[in-house]
GROMACS .gro file of C-alpha atoms in nm:
model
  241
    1UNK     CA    1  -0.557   7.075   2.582
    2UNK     CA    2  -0.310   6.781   2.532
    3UNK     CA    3  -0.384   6.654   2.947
    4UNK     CA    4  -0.731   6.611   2.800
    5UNK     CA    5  -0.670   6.451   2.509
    6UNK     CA    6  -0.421   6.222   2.660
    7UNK     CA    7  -0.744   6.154   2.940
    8UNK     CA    8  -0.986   6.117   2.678
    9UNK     CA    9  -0.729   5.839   2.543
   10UNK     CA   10  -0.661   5.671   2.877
   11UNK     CA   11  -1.071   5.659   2.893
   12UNK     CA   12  -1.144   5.493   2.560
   13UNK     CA   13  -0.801   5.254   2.593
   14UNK     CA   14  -0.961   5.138   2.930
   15UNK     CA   15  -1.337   5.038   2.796
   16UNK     CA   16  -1.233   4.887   2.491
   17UNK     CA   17  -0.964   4.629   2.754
   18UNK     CA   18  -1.105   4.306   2.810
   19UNK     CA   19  -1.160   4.177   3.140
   20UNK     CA   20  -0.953   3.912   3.281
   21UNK     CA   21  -1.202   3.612   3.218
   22UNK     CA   22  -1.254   3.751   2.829
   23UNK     CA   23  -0.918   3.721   2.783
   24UNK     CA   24  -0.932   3.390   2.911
   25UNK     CA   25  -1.235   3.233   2.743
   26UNK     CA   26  -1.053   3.445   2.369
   27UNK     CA   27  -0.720   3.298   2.486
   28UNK     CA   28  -0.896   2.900   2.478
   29UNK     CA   29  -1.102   2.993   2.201
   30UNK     CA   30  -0.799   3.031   1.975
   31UNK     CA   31  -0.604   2.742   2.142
   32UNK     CA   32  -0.900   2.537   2.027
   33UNK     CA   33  -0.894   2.667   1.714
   34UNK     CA   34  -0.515   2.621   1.662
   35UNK     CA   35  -0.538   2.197   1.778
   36UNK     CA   36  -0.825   2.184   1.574
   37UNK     CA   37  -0.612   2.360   1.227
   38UNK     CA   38  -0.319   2.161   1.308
   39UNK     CA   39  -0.472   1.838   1.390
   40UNK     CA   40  -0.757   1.834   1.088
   41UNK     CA   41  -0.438   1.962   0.887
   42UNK     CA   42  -0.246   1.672   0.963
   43UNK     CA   43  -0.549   1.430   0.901
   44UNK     CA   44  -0.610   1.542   0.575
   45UNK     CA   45  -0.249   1.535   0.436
   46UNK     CA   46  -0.271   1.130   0.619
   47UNK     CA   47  -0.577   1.061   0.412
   48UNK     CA   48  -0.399   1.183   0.099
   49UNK     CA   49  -0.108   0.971   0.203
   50UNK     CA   50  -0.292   0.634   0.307
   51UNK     CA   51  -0.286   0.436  -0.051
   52UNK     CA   52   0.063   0.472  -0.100
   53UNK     CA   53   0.289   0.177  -0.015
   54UNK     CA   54   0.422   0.356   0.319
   55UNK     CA   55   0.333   0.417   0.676
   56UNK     CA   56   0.371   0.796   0.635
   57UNK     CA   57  -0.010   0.828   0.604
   58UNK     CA   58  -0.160   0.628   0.877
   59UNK     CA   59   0.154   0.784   1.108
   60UNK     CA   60  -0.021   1.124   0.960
   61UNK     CA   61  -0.352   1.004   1.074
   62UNK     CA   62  -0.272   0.898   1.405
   63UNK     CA   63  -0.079   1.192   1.537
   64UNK     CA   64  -0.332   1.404   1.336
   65UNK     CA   65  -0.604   1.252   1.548
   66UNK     CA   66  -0.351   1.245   1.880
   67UNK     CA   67  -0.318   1.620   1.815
   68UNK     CA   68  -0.740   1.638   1.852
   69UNK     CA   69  -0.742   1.464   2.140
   70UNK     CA   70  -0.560   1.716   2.351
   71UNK     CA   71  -0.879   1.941   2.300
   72UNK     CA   72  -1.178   1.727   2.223
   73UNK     CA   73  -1.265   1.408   2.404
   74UNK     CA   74  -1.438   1.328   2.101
   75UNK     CA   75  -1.081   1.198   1.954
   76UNK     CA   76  -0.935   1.050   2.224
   77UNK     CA   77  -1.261   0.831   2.174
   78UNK     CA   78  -1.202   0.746   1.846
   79UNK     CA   79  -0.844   0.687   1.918
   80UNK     CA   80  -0.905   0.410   2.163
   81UNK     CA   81  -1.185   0.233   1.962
   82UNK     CA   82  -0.939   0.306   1.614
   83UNK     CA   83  -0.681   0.098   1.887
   84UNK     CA   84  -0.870  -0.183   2.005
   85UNK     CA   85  -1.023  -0.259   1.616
   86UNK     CA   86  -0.715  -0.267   1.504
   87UNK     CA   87  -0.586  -0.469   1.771
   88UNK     CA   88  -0.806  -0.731   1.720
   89UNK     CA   89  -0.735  -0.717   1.328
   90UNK     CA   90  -0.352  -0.781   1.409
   91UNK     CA   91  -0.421  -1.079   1.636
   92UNK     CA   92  -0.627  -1.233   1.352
   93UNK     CA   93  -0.314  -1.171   1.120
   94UNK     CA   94  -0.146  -1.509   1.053
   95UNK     CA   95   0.231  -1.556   1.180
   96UNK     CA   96   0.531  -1.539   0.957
   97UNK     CA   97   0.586  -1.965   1.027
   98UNK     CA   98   0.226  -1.984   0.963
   99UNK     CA   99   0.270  -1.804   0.593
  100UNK     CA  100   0.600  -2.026   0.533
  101UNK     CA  101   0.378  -2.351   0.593
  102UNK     CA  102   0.124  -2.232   0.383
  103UNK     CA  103   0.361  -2.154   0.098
  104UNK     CA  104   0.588  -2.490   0.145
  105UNK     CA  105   0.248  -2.689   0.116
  106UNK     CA  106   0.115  -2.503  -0.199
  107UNK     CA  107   0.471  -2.534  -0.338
  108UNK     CA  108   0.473  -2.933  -0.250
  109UNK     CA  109   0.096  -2.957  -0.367
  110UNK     CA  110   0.187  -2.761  -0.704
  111UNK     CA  111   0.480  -3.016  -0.763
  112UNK     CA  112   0.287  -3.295  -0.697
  113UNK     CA  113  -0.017  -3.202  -0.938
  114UNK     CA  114   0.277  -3.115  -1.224
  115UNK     CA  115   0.406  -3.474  -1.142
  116UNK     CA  116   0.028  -3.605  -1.182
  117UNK     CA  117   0.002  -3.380  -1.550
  118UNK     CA  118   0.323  -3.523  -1.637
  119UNK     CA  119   0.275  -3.876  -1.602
  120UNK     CA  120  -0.122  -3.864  -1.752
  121UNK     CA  121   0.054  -3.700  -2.048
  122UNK     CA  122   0.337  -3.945  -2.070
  123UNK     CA  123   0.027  -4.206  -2.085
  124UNK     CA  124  -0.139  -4.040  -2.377
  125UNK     CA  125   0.158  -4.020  -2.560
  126UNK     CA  126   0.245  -4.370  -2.604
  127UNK     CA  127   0.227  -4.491  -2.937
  128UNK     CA  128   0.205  -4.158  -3.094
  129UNK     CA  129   0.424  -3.989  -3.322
  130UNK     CA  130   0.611  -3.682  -3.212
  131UNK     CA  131   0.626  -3.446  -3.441
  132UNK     CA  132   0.959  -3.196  -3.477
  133UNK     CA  133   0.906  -2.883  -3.311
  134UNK     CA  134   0.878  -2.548  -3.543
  135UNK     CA  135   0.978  -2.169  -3.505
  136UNK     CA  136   0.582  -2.106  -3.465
  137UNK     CA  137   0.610  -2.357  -3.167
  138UNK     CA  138   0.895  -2.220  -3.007
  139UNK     CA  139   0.800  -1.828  -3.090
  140UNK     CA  140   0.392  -1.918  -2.919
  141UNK     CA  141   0.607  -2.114  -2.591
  142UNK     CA  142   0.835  -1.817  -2.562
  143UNK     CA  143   0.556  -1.570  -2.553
  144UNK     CA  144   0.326  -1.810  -2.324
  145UNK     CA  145   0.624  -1.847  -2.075
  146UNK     CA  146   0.668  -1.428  -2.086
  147UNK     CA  147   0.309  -1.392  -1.999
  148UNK     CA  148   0.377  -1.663  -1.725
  149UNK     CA  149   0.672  -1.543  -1.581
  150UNK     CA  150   0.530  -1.153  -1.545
  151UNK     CA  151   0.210  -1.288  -1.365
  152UNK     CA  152   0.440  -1.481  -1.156
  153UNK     CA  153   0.641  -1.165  -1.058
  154UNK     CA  154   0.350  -0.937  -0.985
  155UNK     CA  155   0.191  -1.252  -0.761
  156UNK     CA  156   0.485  -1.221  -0.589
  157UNK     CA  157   0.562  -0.882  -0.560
  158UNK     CA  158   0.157  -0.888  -0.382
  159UNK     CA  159   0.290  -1.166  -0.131
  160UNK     CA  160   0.576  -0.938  -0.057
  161UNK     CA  161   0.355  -0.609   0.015
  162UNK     CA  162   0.151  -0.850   0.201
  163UNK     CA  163   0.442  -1.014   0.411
  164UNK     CA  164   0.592  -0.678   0.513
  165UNK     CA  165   0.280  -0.527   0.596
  166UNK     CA  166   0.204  -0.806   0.841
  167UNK     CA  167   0.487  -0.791   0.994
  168UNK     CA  168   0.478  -0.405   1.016
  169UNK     CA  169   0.147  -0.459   1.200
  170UNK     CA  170   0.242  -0.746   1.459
  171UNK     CA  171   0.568  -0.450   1.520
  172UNK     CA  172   0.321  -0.209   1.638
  173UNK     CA  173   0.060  -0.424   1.825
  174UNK     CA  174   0.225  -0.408   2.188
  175UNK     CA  175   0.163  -0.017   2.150
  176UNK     CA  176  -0.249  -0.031   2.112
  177UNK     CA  177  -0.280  -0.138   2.438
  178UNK     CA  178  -0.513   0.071   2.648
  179UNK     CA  179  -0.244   0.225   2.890
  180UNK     CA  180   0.055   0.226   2.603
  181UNK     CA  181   0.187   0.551   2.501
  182UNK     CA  182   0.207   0.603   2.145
  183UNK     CA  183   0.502   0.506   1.903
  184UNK     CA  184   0.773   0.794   1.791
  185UNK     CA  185   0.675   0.976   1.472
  186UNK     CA  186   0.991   1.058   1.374
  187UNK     CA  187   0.942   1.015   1.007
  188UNK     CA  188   1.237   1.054   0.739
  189UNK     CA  189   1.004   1.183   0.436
  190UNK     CA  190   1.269   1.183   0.179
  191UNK     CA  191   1.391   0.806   0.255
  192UNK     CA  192   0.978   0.696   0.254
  193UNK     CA  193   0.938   0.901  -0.039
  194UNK     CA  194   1.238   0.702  -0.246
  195UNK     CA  195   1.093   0.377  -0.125
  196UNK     CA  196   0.745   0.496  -0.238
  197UNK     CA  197   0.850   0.592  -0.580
  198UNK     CA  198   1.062   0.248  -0.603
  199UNK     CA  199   0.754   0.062  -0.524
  200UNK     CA  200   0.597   0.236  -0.767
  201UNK     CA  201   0.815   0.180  -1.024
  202UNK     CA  202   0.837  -0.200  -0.963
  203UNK     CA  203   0.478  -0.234  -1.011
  204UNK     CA  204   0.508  -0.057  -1.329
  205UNK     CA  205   0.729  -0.235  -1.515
  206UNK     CA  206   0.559  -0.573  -1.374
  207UNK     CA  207   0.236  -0.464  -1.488
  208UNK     CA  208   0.384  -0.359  -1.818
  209UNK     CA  209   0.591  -0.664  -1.860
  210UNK     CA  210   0.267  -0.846  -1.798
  211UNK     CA  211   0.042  -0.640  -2.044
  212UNK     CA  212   0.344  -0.686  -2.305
  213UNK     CA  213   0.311  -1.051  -2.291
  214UNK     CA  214  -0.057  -1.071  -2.286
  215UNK     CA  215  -0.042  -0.868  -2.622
  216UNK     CA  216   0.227  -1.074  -2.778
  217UNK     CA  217   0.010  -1.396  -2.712
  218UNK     CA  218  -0.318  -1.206  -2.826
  219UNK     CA  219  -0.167  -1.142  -3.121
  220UNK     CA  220   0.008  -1.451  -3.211
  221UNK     CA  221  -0.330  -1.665  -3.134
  222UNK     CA  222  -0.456  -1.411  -3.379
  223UNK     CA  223  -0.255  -1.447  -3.659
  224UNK     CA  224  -0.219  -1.774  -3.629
  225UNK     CA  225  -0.564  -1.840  -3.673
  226UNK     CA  226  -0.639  -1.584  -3.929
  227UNK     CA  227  -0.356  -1.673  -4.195
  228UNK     CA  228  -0.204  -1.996  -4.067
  229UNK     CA  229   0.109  -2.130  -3.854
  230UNK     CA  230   0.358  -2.040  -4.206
  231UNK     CA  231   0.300  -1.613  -4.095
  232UNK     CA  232   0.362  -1.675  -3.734
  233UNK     CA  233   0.769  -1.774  -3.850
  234UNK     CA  234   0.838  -1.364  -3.930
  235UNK     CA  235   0.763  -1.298  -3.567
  236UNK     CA  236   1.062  -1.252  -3.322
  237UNK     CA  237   1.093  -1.435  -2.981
  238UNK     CA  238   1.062  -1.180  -2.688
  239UNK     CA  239   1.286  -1.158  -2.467
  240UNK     CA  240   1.288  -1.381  -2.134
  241UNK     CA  241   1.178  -1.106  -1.858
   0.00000   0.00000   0.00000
Protein backbone atom coordinates (compact mmCIF):
# COMPACT_ATOMS: atom_id res chain seq x y z
CA UNK A 1 0.00 0.00 0.00
CA UNK A 2 2.69 2.68 0.72
CA UNK A 3 4.78 1.53 -2.97
CA UNK A 4 1.50 2.76 -4.41
CA UNK A 5 1.01 5.66 -2.77
CA UNK A 6 4.54 6.71 -3.08
CA UNK A 7 3.79 5.84 -7.25
CA UNK A 8 0.68 7.62 -7.25
CA UNK A 9 2.94 10.64 -5.84
CA UNK A 10 5.84 10.23 -8.26
CA UNK A 11 2.82 10.33 -11.05
CA UNK A 12 1.10 13.54 -10.01
CA UNK A 13 4.76 15.29 -8.99
CA UNK A 14 5.74 14.47 -12.69
CA UNK A 15 2.51 16.13 -14.62
CA UNK A 16 2.24 19.02 -12.58
CA UNK A 17 6.63 19.71 -13.61
CA UNK A 18 7.01 22.15 -16.18
CA UNK A 19 8.80 21.46 -19.21
CA UNK A 20 12.09 22.88 -19.88
CA UNK A 21 10.93 25.80 -22.28
CA UNK A 22 7.97 26.75 -19.50
CA UNK A 23 10.42 27.18 -17.17
CA UNK A 24 12.18 29.27 -19.43
CA UNK A 25 9.53 31.57 -20.91
CA UNK A 26 8.18 31.76 -16.46
CA UNK A 27 11.88 32.30 -15.67
CA UNK A 28 11.93 35.72 -18.36
CA UNK A 29 8.54 36.49 -17.49
CA UNK A 30 9.53 37.32 -13.93
CA UNK A 31 12.96 38.80 -14.93
CA UNK A 32 10.82 41.22 -16.91
CA UNK A 33 8.74 41.82 -14.30
CA UNK A 34 11.53 42.41 -11.72
CA UNK A 35 13.50 45.35 -14.33
CA UNK A 36 10.27 46.62 -14.90
CA UNK A 37 9.43 46.97 -10.55
CA UNK A 38 12.82 48.14 -10.01
CA UNK A 39 13.25 50.45 -12.83
CA UNK A 40 9.47 52.17 -12.70
CA UNK A 41 10.40 52.12 -8.83
CA UNK A 42 13.32 54.11 -9.27
CA UNK A 43 11.54 56.54 -11.79
CA UNK A 44 8.94 57.38 -9.59
CA UNK A 45 10.99 58.11 -6.40
CA UNK A 46 13.26 60.53 -9.37
CA UNK A 47 10.06 62.30 -10.26
CA UNK A 48 9.33 62.93 -6.59
CA UNK A 49 12.87 64.09 -6.26
CA UNK A 50 13.24 66.39 -9.47
CA UNK A 51 12.10 69.99 -7.90
CA UNK A 52 14.38 69.88 -5.20
CA UNK A 53 17.63 71.85 -5.49
CA UNK A 54 19.78 68.51 -6.10
CA UNK A 55 20.77 66.08 -8.75
CA UNK A 56 19.48 63.11 -6.70
CA UNK A 57 16.27 63.10 -8.82
CA UNK A 58 17.30 63.33 -12.37
CA UNK A 59 20.36 60.70 -11.23
CA UNK A 60 17.01 58.67 -10.02
CA UNK A 61 15.51 59.14 -13.37
CA UNK A 62 18.26 58.23 -15.44
CA UNK A 63 19.38 55.00 -13.88
CA UNK A 64 15.60 54.36 -13.34
CA UNK A 65 15.19 54.55 -17.07
CA UNK A 66 18.92 52.76 -17.65
CA UNK A 67 17.47 49.94 -15.49
CA UNK A 68 14.37 49.68 -18.37
CA UNK A 69 16.50 49.60 -20.97
CA UNK A 70 18.11 46.29 -20.15
CA UNK A 71 14.58 44.74 -20.96
CA UNK A 72 12.65 47.02 -23.24
CA UNK A 73 14.10 48.74 -26.27
CA UNK A 74 11.46 51.10 -25.72
CA UNK A 75 13.88 52.91 -23.00
CA UNK A 76 16.96 52.66 -24.43
CA UNK A 77 14.99 54.84 -27.08
CA UNK A 78 14.01 57.31 -24.90
CA UNK A 79 17.35 57.34 -23.31
CA UNK A 80 19.19 58.36 -26.42
CA UNK A 81 16.61 60.99 -27.62
CA UNK A 82 16.39 62.21 -23.47
CA UNK A 83 20.57 62.43 -24.44
CA UNK A 84 20.75 64.19 -27.56
CA UNK A 85 17.79 66.97 -26.31
CA UNK A 86 19.59 67.58 -23.63
CA UNK A 87 22.73 67.80 -25.36
CA UNK A 88 21.71 70.33 -27.50
CA UNK A 89 20.13 72.32 -24.43
CA UNK A 90 23.73 72.33 -22.77
CA UNK A 91 25.48 73.62 -25.89
CA UNK A 92 22.95 76.50 -25.98
CA UNK A 93 23.90 77.16 -22.21
CA UNK A 94 26.05 80.33 -22.05
CA UNK A 95 29.79 79.96 -20.66
CA UNK A 96 30.84 80.96 -17.22
CA UNK A 97 33.17 84.15 -19.04
CA UNK A 98 30.14 84.73 -21.01
CA UNK A 99 27.87 85.22 -17.58
CA UNK A 100 30.88 87.33 -15.97
CA UNK A 101 30.67 89.79 -19.10
CA UNK A 102 27.18 89.98 -18.88
CA UNK A 103 27.21 90.82 -15.18
CA UNK A 104 30.41 93.34 -15.39
CA UNK A 105 28.37 95.24 -18.18
CA UNK A 106 25.01 95.41 -16.23
CA UNK A 107 27.11 96.35 -13.17
CA UNK A 108 29.03 99.22 -15.34
CA UNK A 109 25.61 100.14 -17.09
CA UNK A 110 23.81 100.29 -13.52
CA UNK A 111 26.67 102.69 -12.28
CA UNK A 112 26.55 104.73 -15.08
CA UNK A 113 22.60 105.31 -15.07
CA UNK A 114 23.02 106.06 -10.98
CA UNK A 115 25.74 108.62 -12.13
CA UNK A 116 23.11 110.01 -14.83
CA UNK A 117 20.15 110.12 -11.68
CA UNK A 118 22.66 111.72 -9.64
CA UNK A 119 23.75 114.51 -11.59
CA UNK A 120 19.87 115.31 -13.12
CA UNK A 121 19.06 115.49 -9.40
CA UNK A 122 22.00 117.61 -8.43
CA UNK A 123 20.48 119.96 -11.37
CA UNK A 124 17.06 120.17 -9.86
CA UNK A 125 18.29 120.94 -6.68
CA UNK A 126 19.99 124.09 -7.25
CA UNK A 127 18.52 126.93 -5.68
CA UNK A 128 16.32 124.97 -3.45
CA UNK A 129 16.18 124.74 0.12
CA UNK A 130 17.10 121.53 1.84
CA UNK A 131 15.14 120.78 4.39
CA UNK A 132 16.60 118.80 7.77
CA UNK A 133 15.94 115.29 7.61
CA UNK A 134 13.29 113.73 10.30
CA UNK A 135 12.89 110.32 12.22
CA UNK A 136 9.83 109.66 9.67
CA UNK A 137 12.54 110.15 6.90
CA UNK A 138 15.07 108.06 8.23
CA UNK A 139 12.49 105.24 9.75
CA UNK A 140 10.59 105.16 5.66
CA UNK A 141 14.68 104.98 4.10
CA UNK A 142 15.52 102.28 6.57
CA UNK A 143 12.54 100.22 5.72
CA UNK A 144 12.85 101.04 1.79
CA UNK A 145 16.59 99.94 1.92
CA UNK A 146 15.36 96.48 3.96
CA UNK A 147 12.93 95.77 1.24
CA UNK A 148 15.88 96.56 -1.20
CA UNK A 149 18.48 94.70 0.24
CA UNK A 150 16.17 91.27 0.66
CA UNK A 151 15.16 91.49 -3.11
CA UNK A 152 18.73 91.94 -3.77
CA UNK A 153 19.65 88.70 -1.85
CA UNK A 154 16.99 86.46 -3.27
CA UNK A 155 18.09 87.92 -7.03
CA UNK A 156 21.15 86.67 -6.14
CA UNK A 157 20.67 83.65 -4.46
CA UNK A 158 18.53 82.82 -8.24
CA UNK A 159 21.88 83.77 -10.15
CA UNK A 160 23.64 81.39 -7.88
CA UNK A 161 21.15 78.28 -8.44
CA UNK A 162 21.43 79.34 -11.93
CA UNK A 163 25.37 79.52 -12.10
CA UNK A 164 25.85 76.12 -10.44
CA UNK A 165 23.35 74.46 -12.38
CA UNK A 166 25.08 75.49 -15.59
CA UNK A 167 28.01 74.49 -14.71
CA UNK A 168 26.65 71.12 -13.36
CA UNK A 169 25.29 70.65 -16.90
CA UNK A 170 28.43 71.64 -19.14
CA UNK A 171 30.18 68.75 -16.26
CA UNK A 172 28.04 66.14 -17.62
CA UNK A 173 27.81 66.98 -21.39
CA UNK A 174 30.94 64.86 -22.63
CA UNK A 175 28.85 61.79 -21.21
CA UNK A 176 25.54 62.20 -23.66
CA UNK A 177 27.42 61.34 -26.41
CA UNK A 178 25.98 58.50 -28.44
CA UNK A 179 28.78 55.83 -27.67
CA UNK A 180 29.55 57.32 -23.88
CA UNK A 181 28.84 55.10 -21.05
CA UNK A 182 26.92 56.59 -18.39
CA UNK A 183 28.25 58.66 -15.31
CA UNK A 184 28.69 56.79 -11.68
CA UNK A 185 25.59 57.00 -9.49
CA UNK A 186 27.20 56.77 -6.50
CA UNK A 187 25.03 59.14 -4.59
CA UNK A 188 25.74 60.20 -0.79
CA UNK A 189 21.88 60.80 0.21
CA UNK A 190 22.55 62.14 3.59
CA UNK A 191 25.25 64.87 2.35
CA UNK A 192 22.47 65.89 -0.74
CA UNK A 193 19.87 65.75 1.75
CA UNK A 194 21.79 68.49 4.22
CA UNK A 195 22.50 70.59 1.19
CA UNK A 196 18.80 70.28 0.18
CA UNK A 197 17.44 71.31 3.46
CA UNK A 198 20.19 74.27 3.59
CA UNK A 199 18.92 75.48 0.34
CA UNK A 200 15.80 75.36 1.63
CA UNK A 201 16.31 77.18 4.47
CA UNK A 202 18.17 80.04 2.69
CA UNK A 203 15.29 80.66 0.56
CA UNK A 204 13.19 80.89 3.54
CA UNK A 205 14.54 83.34 5.45
CA UNK A 206 15.21 85.45 2.07
CA UNK A 207 11.73 85.22 1.19
CA UNK A 208 10.74 86.10 4.71
CA UNK A 209 13.21 88.85 5.09
CA UNK A 210 11.71 90.11 1.87
CA UNK A 211 7.93 89.76 2.87
CA UNK A 212 9.03 91.49 6.31
CA UNK A 213 10.17 94.49 4.54
CA UNK A 214 7.44 94.71 2.06
CA UNK A 215 5.05 94.83 5.17
CA UNK A 216 7.02 97.34 7.09
CA UNK A 217 6.87 99.74 3.96
CA UNK A 218 3.07 98.83 3.37
CA UNK A 219 2.43 99.85 6.52
CA UNK A 220 4.41 102.90 6.98
CA UNK A 221 2.99 104.35 3.45
CA UNK A 222 -0.18 103.57 5.26
CA UNK A 223 0.00 105.34 8.24
CA UNK A 224 1.62 107.92 6.95
CA UNK A 225 -1.02 108.79 4.76
CA UNK A 226 -3.88 108.04 6.98
CA UNK A 227 -2.80 110.17 10.17
CA UNK A 228 0.22 112.16 9.01
CA UNK A 229 4.23 112.07 9.09
CA UNK A 230 3.95 113.16 13.34
CA UNK A 231 2.54 108.98 13.97
CA UNK A 232 5.16 107.54 11.76
CA UNK A 233 8.03 108.91 14.73
CA UNK A 234 6.65 105.88 17.34
CA UNK A 235 7.76 103.37 14.76
CA UNK A 236 11.19 101.61 15.27
CA UNK A 237 13.90 101.28 12.51
CA UNK A 238 14.29 97.56 11.42
CA UNK A 239 17.10 96.14 11.51
CA UNK A 240 19.68 96.21 8.45
CA UNK A 241 19.31 92.43 7.05
Amino acid sequence: LEEEKYEVAEVKRSESMLSEEEWKELRAKARKAGIAFAGGSLVAVGVVLAPLPTPAGEALIVGGVGVLATEFPAAQRVIDGAKEKAAQFIDSLPDEDDDKEKDGGEEEKKTENSTEKASAKGEECKGMEIKARTREDDIIDAHYQAMKDAASGVKDAASSVKKKAIKLSKSVRPHLEPDAEMPSMNIDMDEAGKKMKHSFRNMQNKMGEMSQSFRWREKVEQIGQLVGKDSVKSMPIPPRF
